[in-house]
Coordinates of C-alpha atoms and ligand atoms in Angstrom, one line a residue:
M1 CA 110.5 87.1 91.9
R2 CA 113.1 87.9 89.5
F3 CA 113.2 90.3 87.4
G4 CA 109.7 92.0 89.2
I5 CA 108.3 88.3 87.6
N6 CA 107.4 85.2 90.3
T7 CA 109.2 82.1 89.5
L8 CA 107.8 78.5 89.8
D9 CA 110.4 78.7 94.0
D10 CA 106.9 81.8 94.4
L11 CA 103.5 79.2 93.6
D12 CA 101.9 76.7 95.7
V13 CA 100.9 74.5 93.3
K14 CA 100.2 71.1 94.9
D15 CA 96.6 69.7 94.2
K16 CA 96.2 73.4 91.5
T17 CA 95.1 73.4 88.6
V18 CA 98.4 75.3 86.5
L19 CA 97.6 76.1 82.9
C20 CA 100.9 76.5 81.7
R21 CA 102.3 77.9 77.7
I22 CA 104.9 76.0 77.0
D23 CA 106.5 76.9 73.1
I24 CA 107.2 73.5 71.8
N25 CA 106.3 74.6 67.8
Q26 CA 108.7 72.5 66.0
P27 CA 109.6 72.3 62.0
V28 CA 107.3 69.9 61.5
D29 CA 107.5 67.7 57.2
Q30 CA 105.2 69.1 55.3
K31 CA 104.2 66.5 53.8
T32 CA 104.2 64.0 56.6
G33 CA 103.3 66.0 59.1
T34 CA 105.8 64.9 62.4
L35 CA 108.0 66.8 63.6
K36 CA 111.8 67.0 62.6
D37 CA 113.0 68.0 65.8
T38 CA 111.9 68.1 69.4
T39 CA 114.4 70.2 71.2
R40 CA 112.0 72.7 73.2
I41 CA 110.0 69.8 73.4
E42 CA 113.0 68.2 76.0
A43 CA 113.5 72.4 76.9
C44 CA 110.4 72.5 78.7
I45 CA 110.6 68.5 80.6
P46 CA 111.8 70.6 83.2
T47 CA 108.9 73.3 83.8
L48 CA 106.3 70.6 83.5
K49 CA 108.3 67.4 86.1
E50 CA 108.7 70.5 88.9
L51 CA 104.8 71.1 88.5
T52 CA 103.6 67.7 88.0
G53 CA 106.8 66.5 90.6
K54 CA 105.0 69.0 93.1
G55 CA 101.1 68.2 92.7
A56 CA 100.2 70.2 90.2
K57 CA 97.1 69.3 87.7
L58 CA 98.5 70.3 85.1
V59 CA 96.7 72.7 81.7
L60 CA 99.8 72.4 78.8
L61 CA 98.4 75.0 76.1
A62 CA 100.3 75.6 72.1
H63 CA 101.0 76.2 69.6
Q64 CA 102.1 75.1 66.5
G65 CA 102.7 76.8 62.8
S66 CA 104.3 75.3 59.8
D67 CA 107.5 75.9 58.0
I68 CA 106.3 78.5 56.4
E69 CA 104.7 81.6 58.5
Y70 CA 100.8 81.7 59.9
K71 CA 99.4 79.7 56.4
N72 CA 98.7 75.7 58.0
F73 CA 98.8 75.5 61.3
Y74 CA 98.9 71.3 63.4
T75 CA 97.4 69.3 65.8
T76 CA 99.9 69.3 68.6
E77 CA 98.9 65.9 69.1
P78 CA 102.9 64.5 67.7
H79 CA 103.7 67.2 70.2
A80 CA 101.9 64.9 73.5
T81 CA 103.5 61.6 72.7
V82 CA 106.8 63.2 72.3
L83 CA 106.5 64.8 75.9
S84 CA 105.0 61.8 77.6
K85 CA 107.4 59.0 76.3
L86 CA 110.2 62.2 77.8
L87 CA 108.6 62.5 80.8
G88 CA 108.7 59.1 81.2
K89 CA 104.4 59.0 82.0
E90 CA 101.1 59.7 80.3
V91 CA 100.9 62.9 78.3
R92 CA 96.9 63.2 77.8
F93 CA 95.9 65.5 74.1
I94 CA 92.3 66.4 73.6
D95 CA 91.5 67.3 70.2
D96 CA 90.4 70.8 71.5
V97 CA 91.3 73.9 73.1
C98 CA 88.6 75.4 74.8
G99 CA 85.1 73.9 74.7
P100 CA 83.1 71.5 76.5
A101 CA 85.3 68.0 76.1
A102 CA 88.0 70.6 77.4
R103 CA 86.6 71.6 79.5
A104 CA 85.5 68.2 81.1
A105 CA 88.8 67.2 80.4
V106 CA 90.9 69.7 82.7
R107 CA 88.2 69.2 85.5
A108 CA 88.4 66.1 85.7
L109 CA 92.6 65.8 86.8
K110 CA 93.5 65.1 89.4
G111 CA 97.8 66.4 90.9
G112 CA 100.4 65.1 88.6
E113 CA 98.6 64.6 85.8
I114 CA 99.1 66.4 82.7
L115 CA 96.7 67.1 79.6
L116 CA 97.4 69.3 76.8
L117 CA 95.4 71.0 74.6
D118 CA 95.0 71.1 71.3
N119 CA 96.9 74.0 69.3
V120 CA 95.5 77.1 70.7
R121 CA 95.9 78.9 67.9
F122 CA 92.8 76.8 66.0
V123 CA 90.7 79.6 67.9
A124 CA 90.2 82.4 65.5
E125 CA 91.0 85.4 68.6
E126 CA 95.0 83.6 69.3
Q127 CA 95.5 84.5 65.4
T128 CA 94.3 87.3 64.3
L129 CA 96.4 89.1 67.4
F130 CA 99.6 89.3 65.8
E131 CA 101.2 92.6 66.2
T132 CA 100.5 93.2 62.2
K133 CA 96.5 92.7 62.4
L134 CA 94.3 93.0 65.0
L135 CA 95.1 94.9 68.2
L136 CA 94.1 94.0 71.9
S137 CA 95.4 95.8 74.0
H138 CA 95.7 92.8 77.4
E139 CA 91.8 94.2 79.3
E140 CA 90.5 92.8 76.2
Q141 CA 92.5 89.8 76.1
A142 CA 91.3 88.7 79.1
K143 CA 87.8 88.7 77.4
T144 CA 89.1 86.0 74.4
L145 CA 87.1 83.0 74.5
L146 CA 89.8 80.9 75.4
V147 CA 90.9 83.1 78.5
R148 CA 86.6 83.4 79.2
K149 CA 86.6 79.5 79.4
L150 CA 89.6 77.7 80.7
A151 CA 90.7 80.7 83.7
P152 CA 87.7 80.5 85.4
L153 CA 89.0 76.1 85.8
A154 CA 92.4 77.1 86.9
D155 CA 94.0 78.2 90.2
L156 CA 96.8 79.6 89.0
Y157 CA 99.0 80.3 84.7
V158 CA 102.1 80.1 83.9
C159 CA 104.2 81.0 81.1
D160 CA 107.6 78.4 79.7
A161 CA 107.3 79.7 76.1
F162 CA 110.0 82.4 76.4
A163 CA 109.9 82.2 72.9
A164 CA 107.1 82.9 71.3
A165 CA 107.1 86.2 75.1
H166 CA 106.8 87.9 71.7
R167 CA 103.4 87.8 71.0
D168 CA 101.0 89.7 72.5
Q169 CA 98.3 86.6 72.4
P170 CA 95.5 85.6 74.3
S171 CA 97.0 82.3 75.5
L172 CA 100.2 84.2 76.2
C173 CA 98.7 87.4 78.0
G174 CA 95.6 86.9 78.4
F175 CA 95.5 84.9 81.4
E176 CA 97.5 87.6 83.7
Q177 CA 95.7 89.7 83.8
I178 CA 93.5 87.5 86.1
L179 CA 95.2 84.4 87.1
P180 CA 97.9 84.1 89.8
S181 CA 101.1 83.8 87.2
A182 CA 105.2 82.8 87.8
M183 CA 107.7 82.2 84.4
G184 CA 108.7 78.2 84.5
R185 CA 112.5 77.3 84.5
L186 CA 113.1 77.4 80.8
F187 CA 111.6 80.9 80.8
E188 CA 113.8 82.2 83.2
E189 CA 116.7 80.7 82.4
E190 CA 116.5 82.3 79.1
F191 CA 115.1 85.2 80.7
C192 CA 117.9 86.1 83.2
V193 CA 120.7 84.6 80.7
I194 CA 120.7 86.7 77.3
S195 CA 120.2 89.7 80.1
G196 CA 123.9 89.0 81.2
I197 CA 124.6 88.8 77.7
M198 CA 123.2 92.4 76.8
E199 CA 124.4 94.4 79.1
K200 CA 127.1 95.1 77.6
P201 CA 127.5 93.2 74.2
E202 CA 131.4 92.6 73.0
R203 CA 131.8 94.5 69.3
P204 CA 131.8 94.0 66.5
C205 CA 127.8 92.2 67.3
V206 CA 127.2 90.8 63.9
F207 CA 123.4 89.8 63.2
V208 CA 123.3 86.9 60.4
L209 CA 119.1 86.9 59.5
G210 CA 117.4 84.3 57.3
G211 CA 114.1 82.2 57.1
A212 CA 111.0 82.5 55.8
K213 CA 109.7 84.6 58.7
I214 CA 110.5 87.0 57.6
N215 CA 107.5 89.8 59.1
D216 CA 110.0 89.8 62.1
A217 CA 113.0 89.5 60.2
F218 CA 112.5 93.5 58.9
L219 CA 111.2 94.1 62.2
M220 CA 114.1 92.8 64.0
M221 CA 116.4 93.7 61.0
N222 CA 115.6 97.4 61.7
T223 CA 115.1 97.9 65.6
V224 CA 118.9 96.3 65.9
L225 CA 120.1 98.4 63.6
S226 CA 118.1 101.8 63.9
G227 CA 118.6 100.8 68.3
G228 CA 123.0 100.7 67.4
I229 CA 123.2 96.2 67.9
A230 CA 124.2 95.5 65.4
D231 CA 127.1 96.6 63.5
R232 CA 126.9 94.4 60.7
V233 CA 123.6 92.6 59.7
L234 CA 124.2 89.4 57.3
T235 CA 121.7 88.3 55.0
G236 CA 120.7 85.4 53.9
G237 CA 117.6 83.1 53.0
L238 CA 113.6 85.0 51.8
V239 CA 115.3 88.9 53.9
G240 CA 118.4 89.0 51.7
E241 CA 115.9 87.8 48.0
V242 CA 113.8 90.7 49.1
L243 CA 116.5 93.4 49.9
L244 CA 118.3 92.9 46.7
W245 CA 114.5 93.6 44.9
A246 CA 114.2 96.5 46.7
D247 CA 118.3 97.9 46.2
D248 CA 116.3 97.1 42.0
K249 CA 119.0 93.6 42.1
D250 CA 117.5 91.1 39.4
I251 CA 117.3 87.9 41.8
G252 CA 115.2 85.9 38.9
E253 CA 111.2 85.1 38.0
G254 CA 111.9 82.4 40.3
A255 CA 112.9 84.8 43.7
R256 CA 109.9 87.5 42.3
S257 CA 107.2 85.1 41.9
F258 CA 107.5 83.2 45.3
I259 CA 107.8 86.5 46.9
K260 CA 104.1 88.1 46.0
K261 CA 102.8 83.8 46.2
E262 CA 103.9 84.3 49.9
G263 CA 101.9 87.3 49.9
Y264 CA 105.9 89.3 51.1
E265 CA 105.3 92.1 48.1
G266 CA 105.2 94.4 51.0
L267 CA 108.1 94.2 52.4
V268 CA 110.5 95.2 48.9
G269 CA 109.2 98.7 50.3
T270 CA 109.8 98.6 53.9
A271 CA 112.8 97.1 53.0
K272 CA 114.3 100.1 50.9
A273 CA 114.0 102.9 53.9
L274 CA 115.7 100.1 55.3
L275 CA 119.0 100.5 52.9
A276 CA 118.7 103.8 52.5
A277 CA 119.3 104.6 56.4
Y278 CA 121.3 102.2 57.3
R279 CA 122.7 100.2 53.9
D280 CA 126.6 100.2 54.9
R281 CA 125.8 97.9 58.2
V282 CA 123.9 95.5 55.7
L283 CA 125.4 92.3 53.8
M284 CA 123.6 91.5 51.1
P285 CA 123.7 88.2 48.8
E286 CA 126.4 88.4 45.8
D287 CA 124.9 85.3 44.5
F288 CA 123.3 82.2 45.3
A289 CA 122.9 78.8 43.9
A290 CA 119.9 77.0 42.3
V291 CA 118.9 72.9 41.3
R292 CA 118.7 72.8 37.8
E293 CA 118.8 68.6 36.6
G294 CA 118.7 68.1 40.4
R295 CA 122.5 69.2 41.0
R296 CA 123.5 72.4 42.7
A297 CA 124.1 75.2 40.0
E298 CA 125.7 78.8 41.4
Y299 CA 125.3 81.9 39.4
P300 CA 126.0 85.8 40.3
L301 CA 124.1 87.8 41.3
G302 CA 122.2 89.8 38.1
A303 CA 123.4 86.0 35.9
I304 CA 120.0 84.1 37.3
P305 CA 118.8 82.0 34.3
A306 CA 115.2 82.5 33.7
G307 CA 113.4 79.6 35.6
A308 CA 115.7 79.0 38.0
L309 CA 114.1 79.5 41.6
V310 CA 117.0 80.1 44.0
L311 CA 117.2 78.5 47.0
D312 CA 120.0 80.0 48.6
I313 CA 123.6 81.4 48.6
G314 CA 126.5 80.9 46.0
T315 CA 129.7 79.5 48.2
G316 CA 131.3 83.0 47.1
T317 CA 128.1 84.8 49.4
A318 CA 128.9 82.0 52.6
A319 CA 132.9 82.9 52.5
R320 CA 131.8 87.0 53.2
Y321 CA 129.6 85.8 55.8
Q322 CA 131.9 83.7 57.2
A323 CA 134.7 86.2 57.3
E324 CA 132.6 88.4 59.2
I325 CA 131.3 85.5 61.2
R326 CA 135.3 85.2 62.1
R327 CA 136.2 89.2 62.7
A328 CA 132.8 89.6 65.5
K329 CA 133.6 88.8 68.6
T330 CA 129.3 88.5 69.5
V331 CA 127.3 86.9 66.8
F332 CA 123.7 86.4 66.6
V333 CA 122.1 84.1 64.2
N334 CA 118.1 84.1 63.6
G335 CA 117.0 81.7 60.5
P336 CA 119.7 80.2 57.9
M337 CA 120.3 81.2 54.0
G338 CA 119.0 78.5 52.7
V339 CA 116.9 75.6 52.2
F340 CA 119.2 74.1 54.3
E341 CA 117.5 70.4 54.5
E342 CA 117.8 69.6 50.5
E343 CA 122.0 68.3 50.0
A344 CA 121.9 70.4 46.8
T345 CA 121.2 73.9 48.7
E346 CA 123.0 73.6 52.0
Q347 CA 126.0 74.8 50.7
G348 CA 125.8 78.0 52.8
T349 CA 124.0 76.6 55.6
R350 CA 126.7 74.4 56.0
M351 CA 129.9 77.1 55.8
V352 CA 127.4 79.5 57.6
W353 CA 127.2 76.9 61.0
D354 CA 131.6 76.1 60.1
A355 CA 132.3 79.6 60.8
L356 CA 129.6 79.5 63.8
G357 CA 131.4 76.0 65.4
D358 CA 135.4 78.1 64.9
T359 CA 135.1 81.4 65.4
A360 CA 136.7 82.7 68.4
A361 CA 133.1 85.7 69.1
Y362 CA 130.7 84.4 71.3
T363 CA 127.9 83.1 69.6
V364 CA 124.1 82.2 70.1
I365 CA 121.9 81.2 67.5
G366 CA 117.7 81.0 68.4
G367 CA 115.0 79.9 67.2
G368 CA 113.2 76.4 64.9
D369 CA 115.3 76.2 62.0
S370 CA 118.3 77.8 63.3
I371 CA 119.0 74.9 65.8
T372 CA 117.5 72.2 63.7
A373 CA 120.9 72.9 61.7
T374 CA 122.6 72.9 64.9
K375 CA 122.4 69.7 65.5
K376 CA 122.6 68.6 61.8
Y377 CA 125.8 70.2 61.6
G378 CA 127.2 68.8 64.2
K379 CA 127.9 72.6 66.4
T380 CA 125.7 72.3 69.2
K381 CA 129.1 71.7 71.7
D382 CA 130.8 75.0 69.9
I383 CA 127.3 77.8 70.3
D384 CA 128.1 79.0 73.6
Y385 CA 124.0 79.8 74.0
I386 CA 121.5 77.9 72.5
C387 CA 118.0 79.5 72.5
T388 CA 114.8 78.1 71.6
G389 CA 113.8 81.9 70.6
G390 CA 114.3 82.8 67.1
G391 CA 111.4 85.8 67.0
A392 CA 111.7 86.5 70.4
L393 CA 115.1 86.5 71.1
I394 CA 115.9 89.3 69.1
R395 CA 113.0 91.7 69.7
F396 CA 114.4 90.7 73.7
L397 CA 117.7 91.8 72.3
T398 CA 116.3 95.5 71.3
G399 CA 115.3 96.1 73.8
E400 CA 112.3 96.3 73.6
E401 CA 109.4 94.7 76.9
L402 CA 108.1 91.7 75.5
P403 CA 104.7 91.6 76.0
V404 CA 104.8 88.8 78.3
V405 CA 107.2 89.8 80.3
K406 CA 104.9 92.6 81.0
A407 CA 102.2 90.0 81.2
L408 CA 104.1 88.3 84.0
R409 CA 104.7 91.9 85.7
H410 CA 100.9 92.5 85.6
G411 CA 99.6 88.4 87.5
S412 CA 102.5 88.2 89.4
K413 CA 101.0 90.7 91.9
I414 CA 97.6 88.8 91.8
S415 CA 97.2 86.7 95.4
P416 CA 96.7 83.4 95.4
R417 CA 93.4 82.4 96.3
R418 CA 93.1 80.9 99.6
Ligands
LIG1 C1 108.7 81.3 66.9 O1 108.9 79.7 66.8 O2 109.6 81.4 67.1 C2 108.1 80.9 68.7 O3 107.0 79.7 68.5 C3 107.0 81.7 67.3 O4 106.2 81.6 66.2 P1 106.1 82.2 66.1 O5 106.0 83.1 65.4 O6 104.6 82.1 64.2 O7 104.6 83.2 66.4

């Protein structure tokens, strides 16, 4: 047991049905539906090998979102293929989450076999439980369809999804109310390593926040600033654009329409309040890049032409951020600066990652897109710690107890059935 949570050393899994929640949520190619990266899938392999090696009947639960917040959910079928390849044994997939077909497949499992269920977020209750929407207590989550249907078929629950540990949802927090539970090896490692770093971060401590999942980003920024964890926050992606809009700067009609279309206009008020309290510690872009006639075109803030959609921070902003990163002693990064997948709009992200590669600071990166960027720019060896969690990492750093940690502590007190 570590931090009041069982580890795999505390469970006897032989011939037991083990429900294992993993986070294999990967960047997906919107056009083809294929996975653009497999880092998180690779990261949970030690846990899966250990459990099947010890003779567990292993049932995997996972979610897969889209690149743009929570609007589309993809099947986990491609993940089963990758898992099978990495494990060197068949991971069966079933296109059902907790219906009769899924339950029959769970019952049919033998020791050492693995079944991956379809995306848990295809079940409505799983999706409505984001903390900004309907909130159910852990006891109430234990009564949701997913838990009611699957828990009776299982002996044990293991959570290896550190990357989703900030989510308060049935697949993550419900089973621990009923089943004896433990954290998997990846969860254990990430939890212990990050706890260690945060005991005493060296200062200046700089956060780099970008990307497109901006609901979370604002909550994170508020907590790391108000909690005195961040000395500076460097912003890019949609985070930077919303902040500038809140500061009455002209980010161009294209960016404003995009923010409105994505339903983020409401965050402008949140951003205003944030700037009112912490303006001196929040750095915003001063220039941007858009694509004009197929090529990168840069504009200073205030001179973005009508019709141009900004998709990256400009090189002036990126140079300023490089200097901050090189001056820092600890740097946490969550999210790219722009659409780094496209050549014309990758420069900002590339420059920030160059500085991450050569700064003397202790560097921690988290989140799917940040991991993809790290690989793309060949910085994997230069980053001190790569955490599979993006939102979870930042939330953890705020000192707030993560819902899954709380649930696992509860599930660790439940004794296995004899
Ligand atoms: C992530 O990508 O941060 C985790 O998989 C959690 O995903 P979510 O933000 O869609 O809950």
